[in-house]
mmCIF file of C-alpha atoms and ligand atoms in Angstrom:
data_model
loop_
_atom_site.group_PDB
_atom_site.id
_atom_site.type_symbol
_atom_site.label_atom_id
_atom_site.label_comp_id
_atom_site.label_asym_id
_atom_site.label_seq_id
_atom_site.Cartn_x
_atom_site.Cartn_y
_atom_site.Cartn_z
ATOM 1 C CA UNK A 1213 0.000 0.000 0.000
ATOM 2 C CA UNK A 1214 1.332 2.965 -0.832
ATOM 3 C CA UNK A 1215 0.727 6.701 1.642
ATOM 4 C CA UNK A 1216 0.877 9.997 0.800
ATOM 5 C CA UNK A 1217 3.513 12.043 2.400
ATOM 6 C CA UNK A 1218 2.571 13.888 5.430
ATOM 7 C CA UNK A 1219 2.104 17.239 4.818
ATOM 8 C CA UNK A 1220 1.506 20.918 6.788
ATOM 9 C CA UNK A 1221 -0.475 22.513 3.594
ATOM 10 C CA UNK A 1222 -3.574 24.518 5.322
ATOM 11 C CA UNK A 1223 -7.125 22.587 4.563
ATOM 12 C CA UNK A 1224 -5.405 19.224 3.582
ATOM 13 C CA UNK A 1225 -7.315 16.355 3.950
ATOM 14 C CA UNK A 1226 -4.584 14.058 4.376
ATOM 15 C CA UNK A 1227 -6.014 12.780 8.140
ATOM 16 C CA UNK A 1228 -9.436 12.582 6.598
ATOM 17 C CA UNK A 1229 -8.271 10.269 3.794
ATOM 18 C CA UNK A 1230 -9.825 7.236 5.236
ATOM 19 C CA UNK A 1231 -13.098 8.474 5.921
ATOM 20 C CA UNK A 1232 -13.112 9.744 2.359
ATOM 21 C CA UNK A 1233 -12.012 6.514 1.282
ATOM 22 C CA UNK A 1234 -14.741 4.794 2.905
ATOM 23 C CA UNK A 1235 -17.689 7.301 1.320
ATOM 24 C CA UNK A 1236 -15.950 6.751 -2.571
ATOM 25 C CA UNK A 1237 -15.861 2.735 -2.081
ATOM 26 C CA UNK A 1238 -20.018 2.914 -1.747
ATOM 27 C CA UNK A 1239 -19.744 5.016 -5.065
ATOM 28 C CA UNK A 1240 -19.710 4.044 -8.590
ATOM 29 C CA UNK A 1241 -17.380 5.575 -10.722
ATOM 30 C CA UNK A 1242 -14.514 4.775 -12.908
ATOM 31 C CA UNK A 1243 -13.249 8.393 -14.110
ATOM 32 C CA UNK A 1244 -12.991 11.648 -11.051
ATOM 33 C CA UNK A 1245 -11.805 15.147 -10.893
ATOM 34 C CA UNK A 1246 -10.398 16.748 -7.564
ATOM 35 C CA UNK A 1247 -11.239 20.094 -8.370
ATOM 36 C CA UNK A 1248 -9.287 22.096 -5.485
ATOM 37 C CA UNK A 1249 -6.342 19.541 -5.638
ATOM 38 C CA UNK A 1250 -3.886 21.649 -3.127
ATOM 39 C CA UNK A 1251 -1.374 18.823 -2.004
ATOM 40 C CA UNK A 1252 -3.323 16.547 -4.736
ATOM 41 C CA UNK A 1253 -3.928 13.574 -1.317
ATOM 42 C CA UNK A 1254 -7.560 13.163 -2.474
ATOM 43 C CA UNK A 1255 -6.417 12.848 -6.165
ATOM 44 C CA UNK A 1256 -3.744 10.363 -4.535
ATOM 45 C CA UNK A 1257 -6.378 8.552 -3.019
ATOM 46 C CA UNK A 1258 -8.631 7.910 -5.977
ATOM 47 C CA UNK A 1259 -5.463 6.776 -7.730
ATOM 48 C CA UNK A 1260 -5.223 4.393 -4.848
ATOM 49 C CA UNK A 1261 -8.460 3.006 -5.785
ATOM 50 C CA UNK A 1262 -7.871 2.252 -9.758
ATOM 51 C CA UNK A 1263 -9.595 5.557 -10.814
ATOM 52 C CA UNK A 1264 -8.533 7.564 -13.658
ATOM 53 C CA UNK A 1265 -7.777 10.803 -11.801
ATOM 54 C CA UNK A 1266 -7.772 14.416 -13.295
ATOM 55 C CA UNK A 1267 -6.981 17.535 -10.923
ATOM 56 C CA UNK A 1268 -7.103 21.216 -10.640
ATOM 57 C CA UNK A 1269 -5.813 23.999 -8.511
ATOM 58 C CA UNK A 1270 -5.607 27.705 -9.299
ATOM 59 C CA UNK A 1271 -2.177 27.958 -7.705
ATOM 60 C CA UNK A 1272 0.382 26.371 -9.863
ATOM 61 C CA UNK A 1273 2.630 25.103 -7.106
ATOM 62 C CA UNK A 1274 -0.209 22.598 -6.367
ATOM 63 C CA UNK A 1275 -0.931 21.685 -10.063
ATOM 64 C CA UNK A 1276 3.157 20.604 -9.691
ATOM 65 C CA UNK A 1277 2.947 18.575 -7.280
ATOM 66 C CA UNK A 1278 -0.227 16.997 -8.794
ATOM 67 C CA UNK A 1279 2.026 16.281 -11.945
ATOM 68 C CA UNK A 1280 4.800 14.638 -9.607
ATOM 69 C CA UNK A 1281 2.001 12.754 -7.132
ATOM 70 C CA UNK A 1282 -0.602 11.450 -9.407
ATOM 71 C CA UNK A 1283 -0.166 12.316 -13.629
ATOM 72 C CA UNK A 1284 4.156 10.789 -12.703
ATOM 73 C CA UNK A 1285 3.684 6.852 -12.287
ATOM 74 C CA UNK A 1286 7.206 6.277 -12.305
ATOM 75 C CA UNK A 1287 10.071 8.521 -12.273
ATOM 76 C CA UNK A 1288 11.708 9.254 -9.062
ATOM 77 C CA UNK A 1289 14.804 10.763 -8.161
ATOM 78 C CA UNK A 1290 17.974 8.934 -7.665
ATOM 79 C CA UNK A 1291 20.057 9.820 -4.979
ATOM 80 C CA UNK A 1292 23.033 11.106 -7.447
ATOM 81 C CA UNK A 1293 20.447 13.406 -9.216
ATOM 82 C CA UNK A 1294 19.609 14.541 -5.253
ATOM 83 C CA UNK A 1295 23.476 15.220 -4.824
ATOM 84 C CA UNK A 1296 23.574 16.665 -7.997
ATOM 85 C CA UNK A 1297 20.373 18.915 -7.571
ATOM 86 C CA UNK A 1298 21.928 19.993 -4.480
ATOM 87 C CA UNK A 1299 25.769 21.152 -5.835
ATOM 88 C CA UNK A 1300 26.186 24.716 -5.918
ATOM 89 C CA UNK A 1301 25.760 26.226 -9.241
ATOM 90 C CA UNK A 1302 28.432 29.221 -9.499
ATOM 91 C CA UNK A 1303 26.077 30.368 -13.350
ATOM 92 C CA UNK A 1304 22.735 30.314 -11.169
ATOM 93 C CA UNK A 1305 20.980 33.342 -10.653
ATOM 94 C CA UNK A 1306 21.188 34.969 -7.466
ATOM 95 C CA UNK A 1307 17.432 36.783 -7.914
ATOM 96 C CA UNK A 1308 16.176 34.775 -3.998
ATOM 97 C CA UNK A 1309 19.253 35.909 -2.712
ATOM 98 C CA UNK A 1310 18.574 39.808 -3.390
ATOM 99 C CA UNK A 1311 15.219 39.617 -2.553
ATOM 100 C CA UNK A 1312 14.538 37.252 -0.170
ATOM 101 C CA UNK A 1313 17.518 36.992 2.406
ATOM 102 C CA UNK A 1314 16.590 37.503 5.966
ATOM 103 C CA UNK A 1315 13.125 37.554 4.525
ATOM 104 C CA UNK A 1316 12.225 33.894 5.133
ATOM 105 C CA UNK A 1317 15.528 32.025 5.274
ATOM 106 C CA UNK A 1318 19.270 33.061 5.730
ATOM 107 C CA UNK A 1319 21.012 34.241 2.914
ATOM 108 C CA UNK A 1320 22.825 30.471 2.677
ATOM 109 C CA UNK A 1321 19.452 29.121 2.760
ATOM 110 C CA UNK A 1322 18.326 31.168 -0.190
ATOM 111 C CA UNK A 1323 21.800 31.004 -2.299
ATOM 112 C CA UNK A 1324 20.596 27.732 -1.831
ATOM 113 C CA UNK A 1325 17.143 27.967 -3.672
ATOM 114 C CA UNK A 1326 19.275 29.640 -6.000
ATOM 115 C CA UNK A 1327 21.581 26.941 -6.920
ATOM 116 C CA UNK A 1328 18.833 23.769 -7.259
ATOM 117 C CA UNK A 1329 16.529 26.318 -9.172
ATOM 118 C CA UNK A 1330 19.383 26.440 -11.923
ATOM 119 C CA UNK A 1331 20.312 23.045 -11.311
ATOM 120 C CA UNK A 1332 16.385 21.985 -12.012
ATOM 121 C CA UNK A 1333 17.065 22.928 -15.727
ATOM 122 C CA UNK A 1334 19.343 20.054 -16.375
ATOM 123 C CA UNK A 1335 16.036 17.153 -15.757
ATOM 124 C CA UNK A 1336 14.818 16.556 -19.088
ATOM 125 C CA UNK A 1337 12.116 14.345 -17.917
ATOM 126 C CA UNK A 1338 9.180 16.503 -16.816
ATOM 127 C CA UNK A 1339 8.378 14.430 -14.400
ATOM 128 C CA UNK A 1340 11.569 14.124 -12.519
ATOM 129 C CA UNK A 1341 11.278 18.304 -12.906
ATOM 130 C CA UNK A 1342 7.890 18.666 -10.940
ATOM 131 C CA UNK A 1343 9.239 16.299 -8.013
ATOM 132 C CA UNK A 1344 12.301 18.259 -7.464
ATOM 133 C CA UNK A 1345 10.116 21.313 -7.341
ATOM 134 C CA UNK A 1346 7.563 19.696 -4.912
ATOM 135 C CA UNK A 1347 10.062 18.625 -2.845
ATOM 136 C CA UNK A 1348 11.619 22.081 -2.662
ATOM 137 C CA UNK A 1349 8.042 23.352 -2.105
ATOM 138 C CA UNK A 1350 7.542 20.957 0.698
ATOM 139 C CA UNK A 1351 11.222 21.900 1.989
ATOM 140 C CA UNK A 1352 10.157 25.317 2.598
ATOM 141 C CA UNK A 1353 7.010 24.711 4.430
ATOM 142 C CA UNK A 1354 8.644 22.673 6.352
ATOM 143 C CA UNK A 1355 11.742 25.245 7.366
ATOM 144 C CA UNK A 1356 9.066 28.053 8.112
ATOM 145 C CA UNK A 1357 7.233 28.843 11.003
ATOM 146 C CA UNK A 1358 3.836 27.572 11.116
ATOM 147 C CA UNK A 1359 4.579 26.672 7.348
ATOM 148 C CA UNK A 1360 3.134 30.281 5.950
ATOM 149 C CA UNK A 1361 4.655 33.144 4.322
ATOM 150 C CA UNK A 1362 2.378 35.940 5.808
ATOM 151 C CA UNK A 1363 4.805 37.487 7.894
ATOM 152 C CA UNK A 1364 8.558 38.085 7.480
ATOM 153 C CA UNK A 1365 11.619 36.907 10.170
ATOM 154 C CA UNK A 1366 11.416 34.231 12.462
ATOM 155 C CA UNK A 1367 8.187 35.656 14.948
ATOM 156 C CA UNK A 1368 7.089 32.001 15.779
ATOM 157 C CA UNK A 1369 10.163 30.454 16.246
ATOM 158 C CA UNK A 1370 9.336 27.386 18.570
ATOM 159 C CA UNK A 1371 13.148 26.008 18.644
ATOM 160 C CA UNK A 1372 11.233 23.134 16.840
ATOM 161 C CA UNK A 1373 14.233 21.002 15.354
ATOM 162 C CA UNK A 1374 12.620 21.728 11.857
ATOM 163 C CA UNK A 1375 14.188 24.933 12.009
ATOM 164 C CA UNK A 1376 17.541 24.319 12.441
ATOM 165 C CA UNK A 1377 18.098 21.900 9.616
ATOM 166 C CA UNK A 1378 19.083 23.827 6.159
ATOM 167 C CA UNK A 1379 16.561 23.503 3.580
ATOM 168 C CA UNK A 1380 19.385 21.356 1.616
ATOM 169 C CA UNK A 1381 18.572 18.681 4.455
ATOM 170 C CA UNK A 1382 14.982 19.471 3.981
ATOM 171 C CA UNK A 1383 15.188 18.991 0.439
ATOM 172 C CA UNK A 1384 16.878 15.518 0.514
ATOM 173 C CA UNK A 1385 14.413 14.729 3.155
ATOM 174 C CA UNK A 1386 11.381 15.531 0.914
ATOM 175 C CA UNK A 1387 13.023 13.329 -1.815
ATOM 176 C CA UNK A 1388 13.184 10.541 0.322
ATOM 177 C CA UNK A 1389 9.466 11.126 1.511
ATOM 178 C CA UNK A 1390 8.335 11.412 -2.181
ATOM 179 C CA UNK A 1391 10.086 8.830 -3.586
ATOM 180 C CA UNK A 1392 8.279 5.903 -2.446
ATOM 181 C CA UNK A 1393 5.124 7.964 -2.794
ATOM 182 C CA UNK A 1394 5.085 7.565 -7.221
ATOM 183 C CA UNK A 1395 3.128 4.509 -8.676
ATOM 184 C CA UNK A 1396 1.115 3.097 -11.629
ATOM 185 C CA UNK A 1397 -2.257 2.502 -11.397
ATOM 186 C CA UNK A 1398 -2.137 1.590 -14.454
ATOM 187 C CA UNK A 1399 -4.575 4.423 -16.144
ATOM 188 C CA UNK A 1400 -3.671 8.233 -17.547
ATOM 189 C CA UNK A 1401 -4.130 11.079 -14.650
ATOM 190 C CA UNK A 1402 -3.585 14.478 -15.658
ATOM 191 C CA UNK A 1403 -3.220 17.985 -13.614
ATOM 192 C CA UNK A 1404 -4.580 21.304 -14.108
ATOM 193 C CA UNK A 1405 -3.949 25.009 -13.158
ATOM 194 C CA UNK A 1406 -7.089 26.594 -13.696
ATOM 195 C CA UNK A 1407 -9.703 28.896 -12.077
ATOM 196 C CA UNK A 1408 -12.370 26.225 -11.494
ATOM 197 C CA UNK A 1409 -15.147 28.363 -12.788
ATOM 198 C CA UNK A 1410 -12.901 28.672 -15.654
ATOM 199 C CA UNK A 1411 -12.746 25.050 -16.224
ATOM 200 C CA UNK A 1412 -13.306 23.501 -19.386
ATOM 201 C CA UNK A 1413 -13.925 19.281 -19.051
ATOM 202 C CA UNK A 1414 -17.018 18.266 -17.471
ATOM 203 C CA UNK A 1415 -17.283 14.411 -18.405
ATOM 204 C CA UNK A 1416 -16.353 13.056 -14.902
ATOM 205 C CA UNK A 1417 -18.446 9.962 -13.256
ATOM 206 C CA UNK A 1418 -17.544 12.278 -10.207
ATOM 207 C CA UNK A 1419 -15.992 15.299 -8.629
ATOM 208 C CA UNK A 1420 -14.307 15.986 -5.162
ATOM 209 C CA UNK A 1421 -14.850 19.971 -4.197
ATOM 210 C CA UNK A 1422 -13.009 21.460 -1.256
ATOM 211 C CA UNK A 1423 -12.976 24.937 -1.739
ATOM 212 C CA UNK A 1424 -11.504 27.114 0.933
ATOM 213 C CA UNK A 1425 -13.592 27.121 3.779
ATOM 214 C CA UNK A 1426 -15.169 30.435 4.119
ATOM 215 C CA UNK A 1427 -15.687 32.564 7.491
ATOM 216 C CA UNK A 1428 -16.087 36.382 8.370
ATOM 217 C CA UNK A 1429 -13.102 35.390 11.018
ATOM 218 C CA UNK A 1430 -10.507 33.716 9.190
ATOM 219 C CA UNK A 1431 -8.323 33.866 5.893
ATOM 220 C CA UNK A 1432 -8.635 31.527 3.720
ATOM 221 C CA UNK A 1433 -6.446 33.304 1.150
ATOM 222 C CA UNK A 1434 -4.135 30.714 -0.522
ATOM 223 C CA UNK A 1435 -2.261 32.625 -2.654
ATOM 224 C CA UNK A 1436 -1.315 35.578 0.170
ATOM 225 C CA UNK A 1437 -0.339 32.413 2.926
ATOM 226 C CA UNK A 1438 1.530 30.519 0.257
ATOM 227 C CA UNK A 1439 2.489 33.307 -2.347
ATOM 228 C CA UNK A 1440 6.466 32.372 -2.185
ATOM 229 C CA UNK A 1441 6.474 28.891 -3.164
ATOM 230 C CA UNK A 1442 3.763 29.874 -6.134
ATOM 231 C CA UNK A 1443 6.473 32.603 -7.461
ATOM 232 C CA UNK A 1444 9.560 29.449 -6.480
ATOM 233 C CA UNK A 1445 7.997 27.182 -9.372
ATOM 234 C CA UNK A 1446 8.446 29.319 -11.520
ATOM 235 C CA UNK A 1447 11.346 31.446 -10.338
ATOM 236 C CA UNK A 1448 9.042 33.910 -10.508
ATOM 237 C CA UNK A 1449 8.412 34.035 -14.175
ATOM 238 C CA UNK A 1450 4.356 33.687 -14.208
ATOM 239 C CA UNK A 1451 3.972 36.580 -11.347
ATOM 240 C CA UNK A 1452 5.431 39.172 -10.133
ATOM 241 C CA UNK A 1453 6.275 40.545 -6.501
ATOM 242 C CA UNK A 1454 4.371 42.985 -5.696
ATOM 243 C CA UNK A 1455 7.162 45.763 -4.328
ATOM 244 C CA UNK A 1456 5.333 48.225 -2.060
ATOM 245 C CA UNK A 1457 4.864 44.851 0.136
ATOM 246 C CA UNK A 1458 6.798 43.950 3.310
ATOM 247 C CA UNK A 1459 6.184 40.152 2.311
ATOM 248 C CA UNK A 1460 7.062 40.825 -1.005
ATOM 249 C CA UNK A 1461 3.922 38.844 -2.254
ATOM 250 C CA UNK A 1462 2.556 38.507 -5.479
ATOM 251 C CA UNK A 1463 -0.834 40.070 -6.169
ATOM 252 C CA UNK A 1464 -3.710 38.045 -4.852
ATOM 253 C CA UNK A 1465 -5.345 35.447 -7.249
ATOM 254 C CA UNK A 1466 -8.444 36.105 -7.034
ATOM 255 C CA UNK A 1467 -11.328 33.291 -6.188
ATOM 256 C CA UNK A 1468 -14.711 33.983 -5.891
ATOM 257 C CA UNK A 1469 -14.773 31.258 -2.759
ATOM 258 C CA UNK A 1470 -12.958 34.094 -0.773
ATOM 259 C CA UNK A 1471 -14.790 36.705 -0.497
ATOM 260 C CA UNK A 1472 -18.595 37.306 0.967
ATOM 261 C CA UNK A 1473 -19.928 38.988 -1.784
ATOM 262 C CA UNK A 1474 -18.832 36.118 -4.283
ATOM 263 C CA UNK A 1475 -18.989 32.721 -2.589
ATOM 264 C CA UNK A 1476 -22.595 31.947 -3.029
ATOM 265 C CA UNK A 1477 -23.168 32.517 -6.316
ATOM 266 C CA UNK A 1478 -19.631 31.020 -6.836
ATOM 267 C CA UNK A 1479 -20.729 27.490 -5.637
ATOM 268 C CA UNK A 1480 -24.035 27.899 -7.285
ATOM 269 C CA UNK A 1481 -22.379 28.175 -10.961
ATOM 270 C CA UNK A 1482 -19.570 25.326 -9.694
ATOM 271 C CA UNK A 1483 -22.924 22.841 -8.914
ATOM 272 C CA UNK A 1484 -24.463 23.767 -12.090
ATOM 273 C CA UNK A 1485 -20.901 23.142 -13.837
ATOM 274 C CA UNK A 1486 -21.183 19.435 -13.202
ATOM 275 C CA UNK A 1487 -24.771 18.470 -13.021
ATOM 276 C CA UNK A 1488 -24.159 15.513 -14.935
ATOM 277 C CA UNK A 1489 -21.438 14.015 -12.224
ATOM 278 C CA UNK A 1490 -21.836 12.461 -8.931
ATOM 279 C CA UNK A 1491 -20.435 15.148 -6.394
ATOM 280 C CA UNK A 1492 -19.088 15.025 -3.155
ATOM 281 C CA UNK A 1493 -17.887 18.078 -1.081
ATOM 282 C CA UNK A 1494 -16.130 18.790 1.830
ATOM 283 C CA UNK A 1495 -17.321 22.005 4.131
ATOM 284 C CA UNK A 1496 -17.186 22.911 7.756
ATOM 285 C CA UNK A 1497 -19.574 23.471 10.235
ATOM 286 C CA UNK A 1498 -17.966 26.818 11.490
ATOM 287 C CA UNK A 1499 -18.217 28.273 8.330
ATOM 288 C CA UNK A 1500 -20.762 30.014 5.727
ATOM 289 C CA UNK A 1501 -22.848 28.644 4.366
ATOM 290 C CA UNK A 1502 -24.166 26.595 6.905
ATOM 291 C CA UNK A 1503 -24.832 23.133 5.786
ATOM 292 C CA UNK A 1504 -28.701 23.698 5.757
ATOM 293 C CA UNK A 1505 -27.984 26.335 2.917
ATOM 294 C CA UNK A 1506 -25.105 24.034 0.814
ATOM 295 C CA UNK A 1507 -27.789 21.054 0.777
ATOM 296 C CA UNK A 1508 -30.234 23.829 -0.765
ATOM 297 C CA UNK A 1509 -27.197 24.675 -3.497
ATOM 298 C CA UNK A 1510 -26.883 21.264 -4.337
ATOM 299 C CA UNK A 1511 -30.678 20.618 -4.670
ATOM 300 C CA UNK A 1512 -31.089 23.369 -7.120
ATOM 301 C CA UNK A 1513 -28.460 21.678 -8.970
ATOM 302 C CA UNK A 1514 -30.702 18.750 -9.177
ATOM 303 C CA UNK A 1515 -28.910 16.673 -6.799
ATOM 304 C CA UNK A 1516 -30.474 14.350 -3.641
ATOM 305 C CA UNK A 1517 -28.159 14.915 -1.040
ATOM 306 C CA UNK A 1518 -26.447 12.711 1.771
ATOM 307 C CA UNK A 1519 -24.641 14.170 4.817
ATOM 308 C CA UNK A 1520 -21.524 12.718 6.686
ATOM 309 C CA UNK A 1521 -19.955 14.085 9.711
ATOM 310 C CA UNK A 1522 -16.715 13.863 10.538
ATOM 311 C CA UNK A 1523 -15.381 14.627 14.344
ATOM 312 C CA UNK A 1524 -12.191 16.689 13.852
ATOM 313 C CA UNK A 1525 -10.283 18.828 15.828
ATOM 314 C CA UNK A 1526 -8.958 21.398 13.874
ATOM 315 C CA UNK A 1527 -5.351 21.981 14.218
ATOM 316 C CA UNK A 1528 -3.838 25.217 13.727
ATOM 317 C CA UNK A 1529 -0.104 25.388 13.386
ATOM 318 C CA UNK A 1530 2.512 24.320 15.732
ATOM 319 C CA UNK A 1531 0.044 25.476 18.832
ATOM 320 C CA UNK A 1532 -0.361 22.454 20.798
ATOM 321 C CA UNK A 1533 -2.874 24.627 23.478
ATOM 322 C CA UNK A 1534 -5.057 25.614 20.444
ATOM 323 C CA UNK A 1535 -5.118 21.299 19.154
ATOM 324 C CA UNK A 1536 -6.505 21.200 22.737
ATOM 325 C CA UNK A 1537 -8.737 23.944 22.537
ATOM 326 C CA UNK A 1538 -12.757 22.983 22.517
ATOM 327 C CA UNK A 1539 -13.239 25.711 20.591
ATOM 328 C CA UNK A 1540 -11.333 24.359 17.793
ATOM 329 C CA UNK A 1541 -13.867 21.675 17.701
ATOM 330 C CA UNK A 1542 -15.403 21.863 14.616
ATOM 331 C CA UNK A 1543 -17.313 19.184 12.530
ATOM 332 C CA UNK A 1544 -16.000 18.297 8.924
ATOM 333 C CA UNK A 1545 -19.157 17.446 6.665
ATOM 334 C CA UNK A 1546 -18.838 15.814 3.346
ATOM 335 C CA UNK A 1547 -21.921 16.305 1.326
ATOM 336 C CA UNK A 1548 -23.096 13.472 -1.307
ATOM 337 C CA UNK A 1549 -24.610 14.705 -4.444
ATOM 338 C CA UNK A 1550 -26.001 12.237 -6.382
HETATM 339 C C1 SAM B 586 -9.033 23.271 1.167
HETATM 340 S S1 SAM B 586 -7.741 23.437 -0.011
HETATM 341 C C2 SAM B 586 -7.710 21.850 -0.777
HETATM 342 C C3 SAM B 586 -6.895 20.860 0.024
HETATM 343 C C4 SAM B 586 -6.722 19.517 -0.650
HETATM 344 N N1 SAM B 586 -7.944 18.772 -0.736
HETATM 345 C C5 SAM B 586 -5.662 18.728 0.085
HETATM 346 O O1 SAM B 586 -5.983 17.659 0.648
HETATM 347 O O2 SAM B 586 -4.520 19.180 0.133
HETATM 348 C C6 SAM B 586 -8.472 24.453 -1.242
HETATM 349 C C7 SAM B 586 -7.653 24.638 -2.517
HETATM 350 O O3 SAM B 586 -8.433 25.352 -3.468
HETATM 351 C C8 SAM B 586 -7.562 26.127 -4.271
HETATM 352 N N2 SAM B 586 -8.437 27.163 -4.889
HETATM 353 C C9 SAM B 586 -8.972 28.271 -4.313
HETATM 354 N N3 SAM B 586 -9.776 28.905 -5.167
HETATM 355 C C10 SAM B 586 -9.770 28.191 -6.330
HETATM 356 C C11 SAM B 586 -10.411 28.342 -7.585
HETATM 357 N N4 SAM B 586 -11.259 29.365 -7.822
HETATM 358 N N5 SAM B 586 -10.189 27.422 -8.542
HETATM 359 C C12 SAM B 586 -9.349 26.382 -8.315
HETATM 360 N N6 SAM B 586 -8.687 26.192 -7.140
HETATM 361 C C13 SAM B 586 -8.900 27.076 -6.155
HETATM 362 C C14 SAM B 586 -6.498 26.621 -3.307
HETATM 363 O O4 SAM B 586 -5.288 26.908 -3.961
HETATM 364 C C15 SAM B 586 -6.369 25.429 -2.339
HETATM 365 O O5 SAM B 586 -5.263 24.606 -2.679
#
């Protein structure tokens, strides 16, 4: 049996997978789309069970590590390619260096970033490419307090050993976490990086939502928490920083599941997207709207709905007094369209 690597990516449902995996066995389908694919574990999942597995995210950090997770059935890194990946390249481009030092990570940390970026363009197999840059990705999370990039220095510093190692030890670490993580299920997957209500295909037997959870109380801005690792993929190519910023984000990708004004009608032309498909969804019950109102959505979209409920405690972090926290109590509801 193969796992998916753990993982500190906000809203993952990597802990959940089982409980998911339960709900798609009583399903029939043969083809599925994970249309908010972040880390790409429920894609990884429905690989697990034979499916032929299509995903999406906006952010194109995720849609890489959905090419190296679910579309890659094979390639992996060898532990000279790791070595290699990892030399310092005297021709790289020192662009993290000037503009991130101190920022995130220590200068070395960042000639680092650097170096394998460079290095990155000697893997001629695309696949081998996307799990060097998802093991970089997860690298970074890893190194950085509470594994976000909304705030600059070292504020939440916990002495957590994490921290100390350099992000080349991260790196290698990541590789050897991945790794064992490729397989064949022996059908075609394939990632996208699209705005969902952008999205063109529609013929799937059935799609997995989890949009970002949305509440008057909390961010659920992807793009401003994670905003360096979407410019890293890229070496900033596909965005640019955004200057006047202390963060020195990119400009917010906009998603109509993030703001009041657009969420509603957002969900109501995703449901209508894929009448045709069997749908489940994941929501919380601390967040809008309530489930009352997301069984309504789904009923206009011609579906009979089932509800699940999930005890979870919501973790937040590194805070182990907020894991304890009743408040943080919060059920996780997967709707069934069908
Ligand atoms: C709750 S997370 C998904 C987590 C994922 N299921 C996992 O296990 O890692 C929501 C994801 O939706 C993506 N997203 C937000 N708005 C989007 C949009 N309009 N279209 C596509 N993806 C979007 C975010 O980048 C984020 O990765």
């Amino acid at each position: 049996m193969h796992e998916f690597p753990e993982t500190r990516y906000m809203g993952s449902k990597r802990k959940m997978l089982p409980a998911l995996s339960k709900i798609f066995s009583e399903l029939k389908f043969t083809t599925a789309l994970d249309a908010f694919s972040g880390t790409g574990s429920v894609g990884y999942l429905l690989k697990m069970q034979g499916k032929s597995v299509h995903t999406n995210d906006y952010l194109k950090f995720n849609c890489v590590a959905a090419q190296a997770l679910i579309e890659n059935s094979s390639a992996q890194l060898s532990e000279q390619e790791v070595e290699e990946l990892s030399e310092f390249n005297a021709d790289a481009d020192t662009f993290i260096q000037r503009e991130f030092s101190g920022l995130y990570y220590s200068t070395a940390d960042c000639k680092f970033l650097d170096s394998v970026m460079a290095n990155c363009e000697f893997l001629t197999d695309p696949y081998k490419k996307a799990l060097a840059l998802t093991a970089l990705c997860r690298a970074c999370i890893k190194k950085r307090p509470r594994g976000i990039f909304t705030y600059t220095g070292m504020r939440y510093d916990d002495g957590r050993k994490d921290l100390k190692l350099s992000l080349r030890a991260h790196f290698k670490n990541a590789v050897a976490q991945l790794n064992p993580s490729i397989f064949s299920n022996g059908k075609r997957h394939l990632a996208f990086n699209s705005d969902i209500l952008k999205f063109r295909h529609r013929d799937y037997d059935l799609v997995y939502f989890d949009p970002p959870y949305f509440s008057l109380n909390s961010d659920n801005e992807y793009s401003r928490r994670y905003h360096f690792l979407e410019g890293l993929v890229s070496y900033w190519s596909h965005v640019k920083i955004d200057h006047d910023t202390k963060t020195k984000k990119i400009p917010r990708v906009k998603s109509d599941f993030t703001t009041r004004p657009t969420v509603i009608s957002g969900l109501e032309r995703l449901f209508d997207g894929f009448r045709e498909s069997l749908i489940v969804l994941s929501y919380s019950s601390n967040c809008f709207p309530t489930a009352k109102e997301m069984k309504a959505l789904l009923r206009n979209a011609g579906k009979s709905v089932e509800l699940v409920e999930l005890d979870y405690v919501y973790s937040v972090g590194t805070h182990a007094h907020k894991k304890a926290n009743a408040n943080n109590r919060v059920k996780e509801y997967v709707f069934i369209g069908l």
